PDB file of C-alpha atoms in Angstrom:
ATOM      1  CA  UNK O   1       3.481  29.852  -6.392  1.00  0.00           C
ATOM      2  CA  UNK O   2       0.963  27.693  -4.531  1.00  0.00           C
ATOM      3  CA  UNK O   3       2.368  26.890  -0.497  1.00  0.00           C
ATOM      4  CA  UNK O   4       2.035  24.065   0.431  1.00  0.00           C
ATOM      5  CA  UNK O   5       3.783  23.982   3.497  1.00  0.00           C
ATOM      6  CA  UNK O   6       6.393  26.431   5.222  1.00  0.00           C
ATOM      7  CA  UNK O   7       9.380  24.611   3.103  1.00  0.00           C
ATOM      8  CA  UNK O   8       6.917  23.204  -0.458  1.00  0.00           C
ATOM      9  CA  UNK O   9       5.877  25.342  -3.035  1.00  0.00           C
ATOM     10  CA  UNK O  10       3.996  24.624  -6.433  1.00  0.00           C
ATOM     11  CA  UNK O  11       4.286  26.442  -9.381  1.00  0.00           C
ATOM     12  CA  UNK O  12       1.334  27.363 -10.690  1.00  0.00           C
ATOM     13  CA  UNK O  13       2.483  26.720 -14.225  1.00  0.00           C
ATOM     14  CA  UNK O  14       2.523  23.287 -13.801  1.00  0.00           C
ATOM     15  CA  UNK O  15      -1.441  22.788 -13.033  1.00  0.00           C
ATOM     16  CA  UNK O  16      -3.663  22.629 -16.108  1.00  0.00           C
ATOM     17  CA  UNK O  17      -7.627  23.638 -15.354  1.00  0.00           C
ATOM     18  CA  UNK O  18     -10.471  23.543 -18.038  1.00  0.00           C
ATOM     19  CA  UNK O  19     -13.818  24.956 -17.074  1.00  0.00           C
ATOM     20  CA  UNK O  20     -16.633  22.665 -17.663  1.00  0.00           C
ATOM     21  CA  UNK O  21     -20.514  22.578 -16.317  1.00  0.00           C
ATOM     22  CA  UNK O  22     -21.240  22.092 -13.354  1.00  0.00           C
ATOM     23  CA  UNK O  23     -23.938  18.870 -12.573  1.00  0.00           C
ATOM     24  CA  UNK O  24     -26.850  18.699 -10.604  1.00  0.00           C
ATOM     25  CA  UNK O  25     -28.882  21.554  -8.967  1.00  0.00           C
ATOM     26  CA  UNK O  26     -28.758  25.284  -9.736  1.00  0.00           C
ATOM     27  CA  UNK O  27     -31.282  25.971 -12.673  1.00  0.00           C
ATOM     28  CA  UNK O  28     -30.573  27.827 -15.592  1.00  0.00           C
ATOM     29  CA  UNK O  29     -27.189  28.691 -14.335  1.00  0.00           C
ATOM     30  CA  UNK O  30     -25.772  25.671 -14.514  1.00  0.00           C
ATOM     31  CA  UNK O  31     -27.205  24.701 -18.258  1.00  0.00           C
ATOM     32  CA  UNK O  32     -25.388  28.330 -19.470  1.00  0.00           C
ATOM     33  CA  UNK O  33     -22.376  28.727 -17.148  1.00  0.00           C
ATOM     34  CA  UNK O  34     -18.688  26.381 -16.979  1.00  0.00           C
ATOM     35  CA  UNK O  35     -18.862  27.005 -13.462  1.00  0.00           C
ATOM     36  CA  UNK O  36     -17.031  24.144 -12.358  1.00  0.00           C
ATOM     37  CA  UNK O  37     -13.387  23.407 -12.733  1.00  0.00           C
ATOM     38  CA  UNK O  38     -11.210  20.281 -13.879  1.00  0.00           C
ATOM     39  CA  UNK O  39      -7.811  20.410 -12.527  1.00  0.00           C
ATOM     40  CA  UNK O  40      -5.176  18.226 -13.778  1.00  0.00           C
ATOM     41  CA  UNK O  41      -1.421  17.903 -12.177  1.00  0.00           C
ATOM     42  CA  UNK O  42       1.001  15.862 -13.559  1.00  0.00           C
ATOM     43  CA  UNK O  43       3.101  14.118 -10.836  1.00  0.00           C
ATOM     44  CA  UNK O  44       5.389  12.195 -12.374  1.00  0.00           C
ATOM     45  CA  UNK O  45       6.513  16.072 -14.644  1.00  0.00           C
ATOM     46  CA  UNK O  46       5.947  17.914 -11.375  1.00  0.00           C
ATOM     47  CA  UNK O  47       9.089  20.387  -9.812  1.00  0.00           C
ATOM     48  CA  UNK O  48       7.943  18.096  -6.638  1.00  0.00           C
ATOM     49  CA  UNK O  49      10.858  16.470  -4.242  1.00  0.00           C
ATOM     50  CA  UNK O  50      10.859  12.610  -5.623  1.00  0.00           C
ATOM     51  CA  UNK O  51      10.137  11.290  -2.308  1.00  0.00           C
ATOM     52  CA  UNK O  52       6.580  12.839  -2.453  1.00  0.00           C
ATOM     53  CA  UNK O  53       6.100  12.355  -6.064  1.00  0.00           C
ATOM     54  CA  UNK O  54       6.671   8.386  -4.963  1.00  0.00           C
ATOM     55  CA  UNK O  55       4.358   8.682  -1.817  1.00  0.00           C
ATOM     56  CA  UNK O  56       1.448  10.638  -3.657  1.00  0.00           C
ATOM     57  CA  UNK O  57       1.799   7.656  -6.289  1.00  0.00           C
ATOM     58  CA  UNK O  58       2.301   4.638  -4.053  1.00  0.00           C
ATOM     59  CA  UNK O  59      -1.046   6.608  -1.874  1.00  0.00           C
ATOM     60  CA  UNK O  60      -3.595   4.321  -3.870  1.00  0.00           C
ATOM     61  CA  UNK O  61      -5.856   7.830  -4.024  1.00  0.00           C
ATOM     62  CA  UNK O  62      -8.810   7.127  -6.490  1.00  0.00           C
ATOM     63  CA  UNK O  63      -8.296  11.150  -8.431  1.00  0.00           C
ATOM     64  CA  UNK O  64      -5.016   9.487  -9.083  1.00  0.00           C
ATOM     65  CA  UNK O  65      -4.385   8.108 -12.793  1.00  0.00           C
ATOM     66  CA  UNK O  66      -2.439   4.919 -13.775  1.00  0.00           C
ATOM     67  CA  UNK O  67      -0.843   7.496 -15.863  1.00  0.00           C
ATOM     68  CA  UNK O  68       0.294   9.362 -12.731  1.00  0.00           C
ATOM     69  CA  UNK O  69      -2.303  12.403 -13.694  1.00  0.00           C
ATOM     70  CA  UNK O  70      -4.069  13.337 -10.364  1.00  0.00           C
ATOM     71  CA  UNK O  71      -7.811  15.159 -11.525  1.00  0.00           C
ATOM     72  CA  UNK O  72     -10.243  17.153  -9.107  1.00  0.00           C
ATOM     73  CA  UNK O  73     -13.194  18.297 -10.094  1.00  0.00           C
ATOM     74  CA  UNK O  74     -14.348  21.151  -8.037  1.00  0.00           C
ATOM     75  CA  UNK O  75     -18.548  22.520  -8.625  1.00  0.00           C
ATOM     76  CA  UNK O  76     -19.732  22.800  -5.118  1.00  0.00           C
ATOM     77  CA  UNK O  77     -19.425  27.107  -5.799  1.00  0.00           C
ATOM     78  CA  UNK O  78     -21.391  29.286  -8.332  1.00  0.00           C
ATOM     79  CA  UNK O  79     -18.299  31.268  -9.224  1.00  0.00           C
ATOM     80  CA  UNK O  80     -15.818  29.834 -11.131  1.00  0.00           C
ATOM     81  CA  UNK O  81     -13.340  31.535  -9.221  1.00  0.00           C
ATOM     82  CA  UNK O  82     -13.703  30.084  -5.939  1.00  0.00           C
ATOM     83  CA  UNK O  83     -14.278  26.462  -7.300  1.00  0.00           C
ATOM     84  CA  UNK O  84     -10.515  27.034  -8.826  1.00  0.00           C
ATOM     85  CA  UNK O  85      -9.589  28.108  -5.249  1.00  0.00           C
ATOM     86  CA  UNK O  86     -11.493  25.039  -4.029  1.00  0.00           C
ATOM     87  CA  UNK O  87      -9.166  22.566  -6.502  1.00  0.00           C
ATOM     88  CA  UNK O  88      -6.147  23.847  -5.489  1.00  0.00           C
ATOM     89  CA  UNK O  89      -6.859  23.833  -2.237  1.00  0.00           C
ATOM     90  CA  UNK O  90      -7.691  19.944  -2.338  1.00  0.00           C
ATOM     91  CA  UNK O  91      -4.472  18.839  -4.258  1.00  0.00           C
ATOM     92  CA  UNK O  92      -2.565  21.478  -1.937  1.00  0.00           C
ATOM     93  CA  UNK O  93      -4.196  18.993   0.960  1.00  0.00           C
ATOM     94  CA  UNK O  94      -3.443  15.831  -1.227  1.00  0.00           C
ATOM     95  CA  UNK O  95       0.210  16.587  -1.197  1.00  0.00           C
ATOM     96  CA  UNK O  96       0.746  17.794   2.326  1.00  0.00           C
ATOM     97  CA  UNK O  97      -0.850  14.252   3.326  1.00  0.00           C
ATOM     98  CA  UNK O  98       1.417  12.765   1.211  1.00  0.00           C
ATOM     99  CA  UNK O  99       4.998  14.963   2.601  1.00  0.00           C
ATOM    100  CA  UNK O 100       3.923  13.489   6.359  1.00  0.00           C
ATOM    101  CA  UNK O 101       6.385  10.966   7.422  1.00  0.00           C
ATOM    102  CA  UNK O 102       4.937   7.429   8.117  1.00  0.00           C
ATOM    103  CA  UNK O 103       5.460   7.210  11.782  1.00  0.00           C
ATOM    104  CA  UNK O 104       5.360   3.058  12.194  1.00  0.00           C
ATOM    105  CA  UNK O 105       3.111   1.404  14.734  1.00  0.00           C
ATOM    106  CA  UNK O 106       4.948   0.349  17.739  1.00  0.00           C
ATOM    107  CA  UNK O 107       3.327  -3.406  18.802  1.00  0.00           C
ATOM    108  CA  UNK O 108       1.881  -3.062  22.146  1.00  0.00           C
ATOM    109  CA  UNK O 109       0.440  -6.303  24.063  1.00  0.00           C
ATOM    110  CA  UNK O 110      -3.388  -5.937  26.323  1.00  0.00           C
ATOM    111  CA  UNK O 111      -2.927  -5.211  29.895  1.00  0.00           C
ATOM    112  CA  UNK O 112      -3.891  -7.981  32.245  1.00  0.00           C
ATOM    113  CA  UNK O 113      -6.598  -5.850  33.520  1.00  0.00           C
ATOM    114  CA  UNK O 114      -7.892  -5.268  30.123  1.00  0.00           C
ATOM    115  CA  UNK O 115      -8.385  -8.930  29.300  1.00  0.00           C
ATOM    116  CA  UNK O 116      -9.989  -9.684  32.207  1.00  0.00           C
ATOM    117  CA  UNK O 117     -12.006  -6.834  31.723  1.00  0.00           C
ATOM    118  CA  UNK O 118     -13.153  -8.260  28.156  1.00  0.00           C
ATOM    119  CA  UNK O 119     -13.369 -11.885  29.221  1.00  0.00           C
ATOM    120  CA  UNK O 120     -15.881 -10.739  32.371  1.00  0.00           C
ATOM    121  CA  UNK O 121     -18.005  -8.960  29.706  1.00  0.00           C
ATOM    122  CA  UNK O 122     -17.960 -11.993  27.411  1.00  0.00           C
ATOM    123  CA  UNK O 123     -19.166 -14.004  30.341  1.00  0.00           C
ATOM    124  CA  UNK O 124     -21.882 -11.493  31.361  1.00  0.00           C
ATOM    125  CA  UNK O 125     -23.004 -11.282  27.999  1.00  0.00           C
ATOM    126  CA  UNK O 126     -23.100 -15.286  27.305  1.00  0.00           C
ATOM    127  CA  UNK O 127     -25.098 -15.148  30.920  1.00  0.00           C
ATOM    128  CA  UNK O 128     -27.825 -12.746  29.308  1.00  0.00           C
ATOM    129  CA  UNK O 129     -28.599 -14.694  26.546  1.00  0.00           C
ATOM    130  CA  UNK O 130     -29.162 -18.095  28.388  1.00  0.00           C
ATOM    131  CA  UNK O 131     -30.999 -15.985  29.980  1.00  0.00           C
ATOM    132  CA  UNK O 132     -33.021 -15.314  26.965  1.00  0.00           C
ATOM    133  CA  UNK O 133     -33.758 -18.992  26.088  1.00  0.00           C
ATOM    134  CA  UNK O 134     -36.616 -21.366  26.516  1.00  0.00           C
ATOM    135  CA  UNK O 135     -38.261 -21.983  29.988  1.00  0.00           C
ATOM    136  CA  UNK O 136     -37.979 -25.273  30.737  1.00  0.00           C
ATOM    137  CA  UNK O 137     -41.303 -26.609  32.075  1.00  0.00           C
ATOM    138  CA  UNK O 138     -40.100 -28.266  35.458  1.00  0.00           C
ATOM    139  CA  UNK O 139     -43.555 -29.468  36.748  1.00  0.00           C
TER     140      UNK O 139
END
């Protein structure tokens, strides 16, 4: 089981990895080792409460599939171990984003003071750059 928070748990069963090579950097290791680590979870067959399964959807993530497949690929480690630690990590972090509640915006209005404030700095600003323009040649 995989925590994801004090009340969420994942079973592990339910993420797929396949071990593939990892890009860039790192010499002959990387051309002979499958060091880095494809994990797939499928939300929409997940043991996840719906409400999440609809936010982590509706969350417009790009390592989210139109299929409903999220995929991270972890290679920033040499051992295959602790990339797979890395993976789970990130979808463990993906879906405890996604349990937050939306706390919505309350509309608040500019203090007085604060739009004076802006409109004195637009005027000392506009000030500077006539300041900055052609001499006029008075004599």
């Amino acid at each position: 089981m995989i925590q994801i928070s004090n009340t969420l748990y994942l079973d592990e069963r339910e993420v797929e990895f396949s071990m593939i090579r990892a890009q860039g950097a790192g010499g002959q290791n990387v051309n002979k080792v499958s060091s880095a680590v494809h994990l797939r979870f499928d939300i929409r067959a997940s043991s996840l409460p719906d409400a999440i399964k609809q936010a982590l959807l509706d969350s417009g993530d790009r390592r989210i599939t139109k299929d409903g497949v999220a995929v991270i690929k972890a290679q920033t480690h040499r051992s295959q171990d602790k990339n797979r630690d890395e993976a789970l990590a990130r979808l463990a972090g993906m879906i405890a984003a996604a349990s937050r509640p939306v706390i919505p915006r309350k509309a608040t209005r500019p203090t007085r003071a604060s739009q004076q404030r802006r409109v004195q700095r637009k005027v000392r600003h506009g000030q500077v750059k006539q300041l900055r323009g052609k001499i006029a040649d008075g004599g």
